[in-house]
Amino acid sequence: MSPIENNNRGVSLQLATAEASEETQAGSLRHGDYYRSLEHLAGSPKLQQYIEQEFPGLAQAIDSANRRQFLGLLGASMALAGITSTGCRRWPVEEVRPQSSRPEGFIPGVPQYYATSIEIDGVSTGLLAKSYDGRPIKIEGNPEHPFSSGASSAMAQASVLELYDPDRSRHVLQRSEQKHSRTWDDFQAFSGPHFQASRFRQGDGLGILIQPTSSPTWQRLRAEFSESFPNARWFEYVPLHRDSEYAGSLAAFGKVLRPQYDLSKASVIVSFDADLLGSHPAHLKHARDWAAGRRSVDAGQMNRLIVVEPGLSITGSVADIRLPLKPSQVEASAAYLAYRLGILETNPGGLSEGQVAVLDKAAADLYTAGKSGIAVAGPSLSPHAQHLVHAINARLGNVGMCVRYTEESGRECLSQISQLSELLQGNVLDTLVIIGGNPIYDAPADTPLNLQSSESRPLTSIHLSMHDNETSQACSWHLPAAHFLECWGDGRAWDGTYTLQQPLILPLYEGKSPIELLAMLSSQNASSGLPLVRATFDKIFDGASQKDWEIALHAGLKAGSSYELFEPTAHTAGLETPIRPVAEFQAGTNGSRASSAWEICFVADSKSHDGRFANNAWLQELPEPLTKLTWDNAALVSPADADREGWQTGDVVRITAGKYSSIEIAVYIMPGHAEGCITLPLGYGRTHAGHIGNDVGVNVYPLRRRASSYVAGDCEITSTGTHHKLVSTQEHFLLDAVAESAKTIRLGQRGEPGLLIHETTLADFLNDHHTVHGHAHTVHA
């Protein structure tokens, strides 16, 4: 990529401004130099000293120590920390019984691998779990699964620690004035007569709230449950929903369809706030396909990625051209692209000349690419913008090449959680079963769920969860859930591939899976999930033999079981009238804001997701990919907005959206962030997550409403005058003496580029591949 195009990404590693060419007080960064962090760029004397010696207290020891000595010092310091720490704990002593007879083919100490899967927000991804002597210790991607191909996410890998989390719920709890420990037998003694009485009423007054799931076994059991409880009401909710995508697809095609992107065939990709490579349910496959288009550079061609988004995402960080815009302008940019491609007759406006110039180039690139061009919309865009993007792809003619569609079985979440809230307020329900999730924590602020029971309003609430979390605290019964590595299950991948989930270990705390609980409530006699899943397998794949089951179980999937692909044509009726109004902006090259109104972007956290992984210490310790923050979240703002408001990283601001609760959160100045908006990561500020996740970060859910799940407008932000220290691993560590030579080769001598890949243009790279390292072997005229 060229330096000019790289600057459009909003965060360049190269100091490309005239100001950066001047020497700072503490260093000599010049034009073309590369820096480690914003503090390094600023030339802080304290930071310069830190870079020279990262461990001031052990400076002399580390300078003279080899790797073994250094690890000894590090181990000693950790041991001392463990001795003196007030947070250390003794694990309970448990009796370990020897194995009386060794299973056939089992060799102690030799790892075994099992194919399984993890489901997040209704999408299953194939995994390969490594087990030592019956204990799962490592997670990787399933090489045979089409949507992992050997890769796995950080959340999937950290799920091993979640399995052994000491804060997991260990007992059935019944709450009256205080919690009382019970057993599953106690719950069955209660639930049998209770649900039998509900069965006589055909399910009147019974509600079941679940997270979206693609499990065919769950769907089969639900249909059977509904036969016995025909009047029971079902609700689905997840905070990171895809309601706008459903509505936009319905408007475009007449039915809800799910786009299946093939980025390996795309030469030009235009993304409107769609984090294809980071948070998308199919991001592992998308990253692999996009990288394949990058590797084609050796053949003289390379795909092109153009990203329009408010905050900097994983996808935006690798874009060739990146246009940072506040959410209302992202909507306008999608409409303008449709206008330039002849889909809309009128210019929607709302953009500056500079922004229009970037979009004109994107439109030209897409038009030239034709069938190999593709546009993608993220879940934060309105249904109208989703419809526009479908129409853009239809105009390019890429349906059948870069994108196809499969039927979508999901339902809109917001309308369902709203209906549940109204039924609870109207005392229509007398029993509510909540399977998974944490709606008391993450439901919209204007959708309260009143689970209190009284003599005048009797309500039995039951919650199945791995932790005694915020929702469990409000329920009559709390039931411990099994970890996915402890139970049988199944699901569908993003393209519908039937994916199996098998346990590697018996439930540590007698937890039940969702399908086991539903079978229990239906009075089905199932000692485990295996017969339930096997019955579904035999029903879906009629005529399947025992060998077919064993082959699918070994592979973790049923080959050739993906959904049927469609190649529909998007309708363009009704596109001239936008659903969400575009804010007024000043026209001009500077693109400055016309008013003081702020827009808020709510995004999934890269580690805690929507808050469900908040008690995972591995994930809390893992630096956020772009900010490098750990154990915290922050309000991300642009440098221009920070300068105008006088903010520094760590300054605490108060954010208020409408009449709902305000929050106070520290600011993080993020290069590449759009002006006029602020990004808030979800999933923090938990109060009943566990001793790891409690009181970590700030809960931003109080600002979310039904109409503003991803974007909130007309917000007020004021400074509080206080400061909060944010923990970041921004500074790279220094390698020890053993790796000094390798470091020198990679980083180069002082003032030299070394072998690290920096940047270049495609033309220069084709002329000489060594230009990516900052130098060329030969000089060409």
PDB file of N, CA and C in Angstrom, residues 363-418:
ATOM      1  N   ALA A 363     -16.290   3.675  -5.031  1.00  0.00           N
ATOM      2  CA  ALA A 363     -17.303   3.337  -6.029  1.00  0.00           C
ATOM      3  C   ALA A 363     -16.658   2.955  -7.357  1.00  0.00           C
ATOM      4  N   ALA A 364     -15.610   3.694  -7.744  1.00  0.00           N
ATOM      5  CA  ALA A 364     -14.908   3.383  -8.990  1.00  0.00           C
ATOM      6  C   ALA A 364     -14.240   2.016  -8.912  1.00  0.00           C
ATOM      7  N   ASP A 365     -13.641   1.699  -7.754  1.00  0.00           N
ATOM      8  CA  ASP A 365     -12.990   0.396  -7.582  1.00  0.00           C
ATOM      9  C   ASP A 365     -14.014  -0.733  -7.653  1.00  0.00           C
ATOM     10  N   LEU A 366     -15.151  -0.542  -7.014  1.00  0.00           N
ATOM     11  CA  LEU A 366     -16.187  -1.567  -7.049  1.00  0.00           C
ATOM     12  C   LEU A 366     -16.734  -1.763  -8.462  1.00  0.00           C
ATOM     13  N   TYR A 367     -16.946  -0.647  -9.149  1.00  0.00           N
ATOM     14  CA  TYR A 367     -17.475  -0.731 -10.513  1.00  0.00           C
ATOM     15  C   TYR A 367     -16.507  -1.470 -11.423  1.00  0.00           C
ATOM     16  N   THR A 368     -15.210  -1.190 -11.255  1.00  0.00           N
ATOM     17  CA  THR A 368     -14.197  -1.869 -12.064  1.00  0.00           C
ATOM     18  C   THR A 368     -14.115  -3.350 -11.705  1.00  0.00           C
ATOM     19  N   ALA A 369     -14.228  -3.661 -10.414  1.00  0.00           N
ATOM     20  CA  ALA A 369     -14.136  -5.056  -9.982  1.00  0.00           C
ATOM     21  C   ALA A 369     -15.333  -5.876 -10.444  1.00  0.00           C
ATOM     22  N   GLY A 370     -16.505  -5.243 -10.507  1.00  0.00           N
ATOM     23  CA  GLY A 370     -17.696  -5.958 -10.959  1.00  0.00           C
ATOM     24  C   GLY A 370     -18.048  -7.113 -10.051  1.00  0.00           C
ATOM     25  N   LYS A 371     -18.089  -8.318 -10.594  1.00  0.00           N
ATOM     26  CA  LYS A 371     -18.487  -9.490  -9.826  1.00  0.00           C
ATOM     27  C   LYS A 371     -17.524  -9.819  -8.696  1.00  0.00           C
ATOM     28  N   SER A 372     -16.294  -9.353  -8.790  1.00  0.00           N
ATOM     29  CA  SER A 372     -15.327  -9.639  -7.732  1.00  0.00           C
ATOM     30  C   SER A 372     -15.269  -8.516  -6.698  1.00  0.00           C
ATOM     31  N   GLY A 373     -16.199  -7.589  -6.773  1.00  0.00           N
ATOM     32  CA  GLY A 373     -16.317  -6.560  -5.751  1.00  0.00           C
ATOM     33  C   GLY A 373     -17.448  -6.899  -4.798  1.00  0.00           C
ATOM     34  N   ILE A 374     -17.329  -6.447  -3.561  1.00  0.00           N
ATOM     35  CA  ILE A 374     -18.341  -6.789  -2.572  1.00  0.00           C
ATOM     36  C   ILE A 374     -18.438  -5.689  -1.534  1.00  0.00           C
ATOM     37  N   ALA A 375     -19.648  -5.451  -1.051  1.00  0.00           N
ATOM     38  CA  ALA A 375     -19.902  -4.503   0.033  1.00  0.00           C
ATOM     39  C   ALA A 375     -20.520  -5.267   1.194  1.00  0.00           C
ATOM     40  N   VAL A 376     -20.160  -4.874   2.419  1.00  0.00           N
ATOM     41  CA  VAL A 376     -20.601  -5.581   3.622  1.00  0.00           C
ATOM     42  C   VAL A 376     -21.061  -4.555   4.645  1.00  0.00           C
ATOM     43  N   ALA A 377     -22.162  -4.858   5.326  1.00  0.00           N
ATOM     44  CA  ALA A 377     -22.696  -3.974   6.370  1.00  0.00           C
ATOM     45  C   ALA A 377     -22.661  -4.692   7.706  1.00  0.00           C
ATOM     46  N   GLY A 378     -22.249  -3.978   8.753  1.00  0.00           N
ATOM     47  CA  GLY A 378     -22.194  -4.532  10.094  1.00  0.00           C
ATOM     48  C   GLY A 378     -23.534  -4.460  10.797  1.00  0.00           C
ATOM     49  N   PRO A 379     -23.669  -5.107  11.954  1.00  0.00           N
ATOM     50  CA  PRO A 379     -24.962  -5.149  12.655  1.00  0.00           C
ATOM     51  C   PRO A 379     -25.406  -3.813  13.222  1.00  0.00           C
ATOM     52  N   SER A 380     -24.499  -2.835  13.317  1.00  0.00           N
ATOM     53  CA  SER A 380     -24.881  -1.535  13.871  1.00  0.00           C
ATOM     54  C   SER A 380     -25.652  -0.687  12.874  1.00  0.00           C
ATOM     55  N   LEU A 381     -25.587  -1.003  11.592  1.00  0.00           N
ATOM     56  CA  LEU A 381     -26.279  -0.202  10.580  1.00  0.00           C
ATOM     57  C   LEU A 381     -27.775  -0.477  10.615  1.00  0.00           C
ATOM     58  N   SER A 382     -28.552   0.522  10.219  1.00  0.00           N
ATOM     59  CA  SER A 382     -30.007   0.416  10.240  1.00  0.00           C
ATOM     60  C   SER A 382     -30.485  -0.577   9.178  1.00  0.00           C
ATOM     61  N   PRO A 383     -31.741  -1.051   9.287  1.00  0.00           N
ATOM     62  CA  PRO A 383     -32.288  -1.926   8.242  1.00  0.00           C
ATOM     63  C   PRO A 383     -32.225  -1.293   6.864  1.00  0.00           C
ATOM     64  N   HIS A 384     -32.421   0.025   6.787  1.00  0.00           N
ATOM     65  CA  HIS A 384     -32.355   0.704   5.497  1.00  0.00           C
ATOM     66  C   HIS A 384     -30.960   0.585   4.882  1.00  0.00           C
ATOM     67  N   ALA A 385     -29.916   0.797   5.694  1.00  0.00           N
ATOM     68  CA  ALA A 385     -28.557   0.672   5.192  1.00  0.00           C
ATOM     69  C   ALA A 385     -28.238  -0.778   4.823  1.00  0.00           C
ATOM     70  N   GLN A 386     -28.750  -1.733   5.595  1.00  0.00           N
ATOM     71  CA  GLN A 386     -28.560  -3.146   5.250  1.00  0.00           C
ATOM     72  C   GLN A 386     -29.171  -3.443   3.883  1.00  0.00           C
ATOM     73  N   HIS A 387     -30.364  -2.905   3.655  1.00  0.00           N
ATOM     74  CA  HIS A 387     -31.046  -3.079   2.373  1.00  0.00           C
ATOM     75  C   HIS A 387     -30.209  -2.474   1.242  1.00  0.00           C
ATOM     76  N   LEU A 388     -29.653  -1.292   1.493  1.00  0.00           N
ATOM     77  CA  LEU A 388     -28.830  -0.645   0.477  1.00  0.00           C
ATOM     78  C   LEU A 388     -27.621  -1.500   0.092  1.00  0.00           C
ATOM     79  N   VAL A 389     -26.974  -2.092   1.075  1.00  0.00           N
ATOM     80  CA  VAL A 389     -25.783  -2.895   0.793  1.00  0.00           C
ATOM     81  C   VAL A 389     -26.155  -4.140  -0.011  1.00  0.00           C
ATOM     82  N   HIS A 390     -27.289  -4.774   0.311  1.00  0.00           N
ATOM     83  CA  HIS A 390     -27.746  -5.907  -0.504  1.00  0.00           C
ATOM     84  C   HIS A 390     -27.981  -5.456  -1.951  1.00  0.00           C
ATOM     85  N   ALA A 391     -28.558  -4.260  -2.123  1.00  0.00           N
ATOM     86  CA  ALA A 391     -28.806  -3.750  -3.474  1.00  0.00           C
ATOM     87  C   ALA A 391     -27.498  -3.451  -4.200  1.00  0.00           C
ATOM     88  N   ILE A 392     -26.496  -2.973  -3.473  1.00  0.00           N
ATOM     89  CA  ILE A 392     -25.183  -2.705  -4.081  1.00  0.00           C
ATOM     90  C   ILE A 392     -24.584  -4.002  -4.612  1.00  0.00           C
ATOM     91  N   ASN A 393     -24.642  -5.060  -3.825  1.00  0.00           N
ATOM     92  CA  ASN A 393     -24.088  -6.333  -4.285  1.00  0.00           C
ATOM     93  C   ASN A 393     -24.850  -6.879  -5.486  1.00  0.00           C
ATOM     94  N   ALA A 394     -26.177  -6.688  -5.473  1.00  0.00           N
ATOM     95  CA  ALA A 394     -26.957  -7.124  -6.629  1.00  0.00           C
ATOM     96  C   ALA A 394     -26.574  -6.335  -7.874  1.00  0.00           C
ATOM     97  N   ARG A 395     -26.329  -5.032  -7.713  1.00  0.00           N
ATOM     98  CA  ARG A 395     -25.932  -4.202  -8.849  1.00  0.00           C
ATOM     99  C   ARG A 395     -24.562  -4.630  -9.390  1.00  0.00           C
ATOM    100  N   LEU A 396     -23.655  -5.025  -8.497  1.00  0.00           N
ATOM    101  CA  LEU A 396     -22.326  -5.482  -8.939  1.00  0.00           C
ATOM    102  C   LEU A 396     -22.394  -6.844  -9.615  1.00  0.00           C
ATOM    103  N   GLY A 397     -23.454  -7.587  -9.365  1.00  0.00           N
ATOM    104  CA  GLY A 397     -23.578  -8.918  -9.970  1.00  0.00           C
ATOM    105  C   GLY A 397     -22.706  -9.963  -9.296  1.00  0.00           C
ATOM    106  N   ASN A 398     -22.353  -9.735  -8.031  1.00  0.00           N
ATOM    107  CA  ASN A 398     -21.439 -10.668  -7.364  1.00  0.00           C
ATOM    108  C   ASN A 398     -22.148 -11.826  -6.685  1.00  0.00           C
ATOM    109  N   VAL A 399     -23.489 -11.814  -6.669  1.00  0.00           N
ATOM    110  CA  VAL A 399     -24.232 -12.900  -6.031  1.00  0.00           C
ATOM    111  C   VAL A 399     -23.977 -14.189  -6.817  1.00  0.00           C
ATOM    112  N   GLY A 400     -23.503 -15.193  -6.119  1.00  0.00           N
ATOM    113  CA  GLY A 400     -23.103 -16.437  -6.760  1.00  0.00           C
ATOM    114  C   GLY A 400     -21.602 -16.556  -6.888  1.00  0.00           C
ATOM    115  N   MET A 401     -20.878 -15.451  -6.677  1.00  0.00           N
ATOM    116  CA  MET A 401     -19.419 -15.492  -6.734  1.00  0.00           C
ATOM    117  C   MET A 401     -18.823 -15.117  -5.381  1.00  0.00           C
ATOM    118  N   CYS A 402     -18.964 -13.863  -4.989  1.00  0.00           N
ATOM    119  CA  CYS A 402     -18.409 -13.415  -3.714  1.00  0.00           C
ATOM    120  C   CYS A 402     -19.384 -13.610  -2.559  1.00  0.00           C
ATOM    121  N   VAL A 403     -20.654 -13.717  -2.843  1.00  0.00           N
ATOM    122  CA  VAL A 403     -21.646 -13.857  -1.781  1.00  0.00           C
ATOM    123  C   VAL A 403     -22.792 -14.726  -2.271  1.00  0.00           C
ATOM    124  N   ARG A 404     -23.220 -15.607  -1.399  1.00  0.00           N
ATOM    125  CA  ARG A 404     -24.440 -16.367  -1.589  1.00  0.00           C
ATOM    126  C   ARG A 404     -25.234 -16.260  -0.286  1.00  0.00           C
ATOM    127  N   TYR A 405     -26.404 -16.853  -0.265  1.00  0.00           N
ATOM    128  CA  TYR A 405     -27.261 -16.683   0.897  1.00  0.00           C
ATOM    129  C   TYR A 405     -27.826 -18.032   1.343  1.00  0.00           C
ATOM    130  N   THR A 406     -28.007 -18.148   2.649  1.00  0.00           N
ATOM    131  CA  THR A 406     -28.681 -19.304   3.216  1.00  0.00           C
ATOM    132  C   THR A 406     -29.846 -18.806   4.062  1.00  0.00           C
ATOM    133  N   GLU A 407     -30.787 -19.675   4.318  1.00  0.00           N
ATOM    134  CA  GLU A 407     -31.944 -19.276   5.116  1.00  0.00           C
ATOM    135  C   GLU A 407     -31.523 -19.012   6.556  1.00  0.00           C
ATOM    136  N   GLU A 408     -32.118 -18.002   7.144  1.00  0.00           N
ATOM    137  CA  GLU A 408     -31.801 -17.586   8.513  1.00  0.00           C
ATOM    138  C   GLU A 408     -32.949 -17.987   9.421  1.00  0.00           C
ATOM    139  N   SER A 409     -32.622 -18.738  10.490  1.00  0.00           N
ATOM    140  CA  SER A 409     -33.665 -19.213  11.398  1.00  0.00           C
ATOM    141  C   SER A 409     -33.851 -18.312  12.608  1.00  0.00           C
ATOM    142  N   GLY A 410     -33.002 -17.290  12.762  1.00  0.00           N
ATOM    143  CA  GLY A 410     -33.081 -16.431  13.938  1.00  0.00           C
ATOM    144  C   GLY A 410     -34.292 -15.505  13.904  1.00  0.00           C
ATOM    145  N   ARG A 411     -34.652 -15.020  15.076  1.00  0.00           N
ATOM    146  CA  ARG A 411     -35.752 -14.063  15.206  1.00  0.00           C
ATOM    147  C   ARG A 411     -35.239 -12.799  15.878  1.00  0.00           C
ATOM    148  N   GLU A 412     -35.950 -11.690  15.667  1.00  0.00           N
ATOM    149  CA  GLU A 412     -35.530 -10.424  16.253  1.00  0.00           C
ATOM    150  C   GLU A 412     -35.626 -10.500  17.776  1.00  0.00           C
ATOM    151  N   CYS A 413     -34.552 -10.085  18.444  1.00  0.00           N
ATOM    152  CA  CYS A 413     -34.467 -10.201  19.902  1.00  0.00           C
ATOM    153  C   CYS A 413     -35.181  -9.073  20.631  1.00  0.00           C
ATOM    154  N   LEU A 414     -35.073  -7.854  20.133  1.00  0.00           N
ATOM    155  CA  LEU A 414     -35.567  -6.702  20.883  1.00  0.00           C
ATOM    156  C   LEU A 414     -37.066  -6.741  21.090  1.00  0.00           C
ATOM    157  N   SER A 415     -37.802  -7.146  20.083  1.00  0.00           N
ATOM    158  CA  SER A 415     -39.252  -7.224  20.230  1.00  0.00           C
ATOM    159  C   SER A 415     -39.638  -8.291  21.248  1.00  0.00           C
ATOM    160  N   GLN A 416     -38.855  -9.365  21.322  1.00  0.00           N
ATOM    161  CA  GLN A 416     -39.181 -10.451  22.249  1.00  0.00           C
ATOM    162  C   GLN A 416     -38.876 -10.068  23.690  1.00  0.00           C
ATOM    163  N   ILE A 417     -37.733  -9.444  23.937  1.00  0.00           N
ATOM    164  CA  ILE A 417     -37.413  -9.048  25.305  1.00  0.00           C
ATOM    165  C   ILE A 417     -38.368  -7.947  25.773  1.00  0.00           C
ATOM    166  N   SER A 418     -38.809  -7.103  24.841  1.00  0.00           N
ATOM    167  CA  SER A 418     -39.791  -6.069  25.188  1.00  0.00           C
ATOM    168  C   SER A 418     -41.131  -6.699  25.568  1.00  0.00           C
TER     169      SER A 418
END
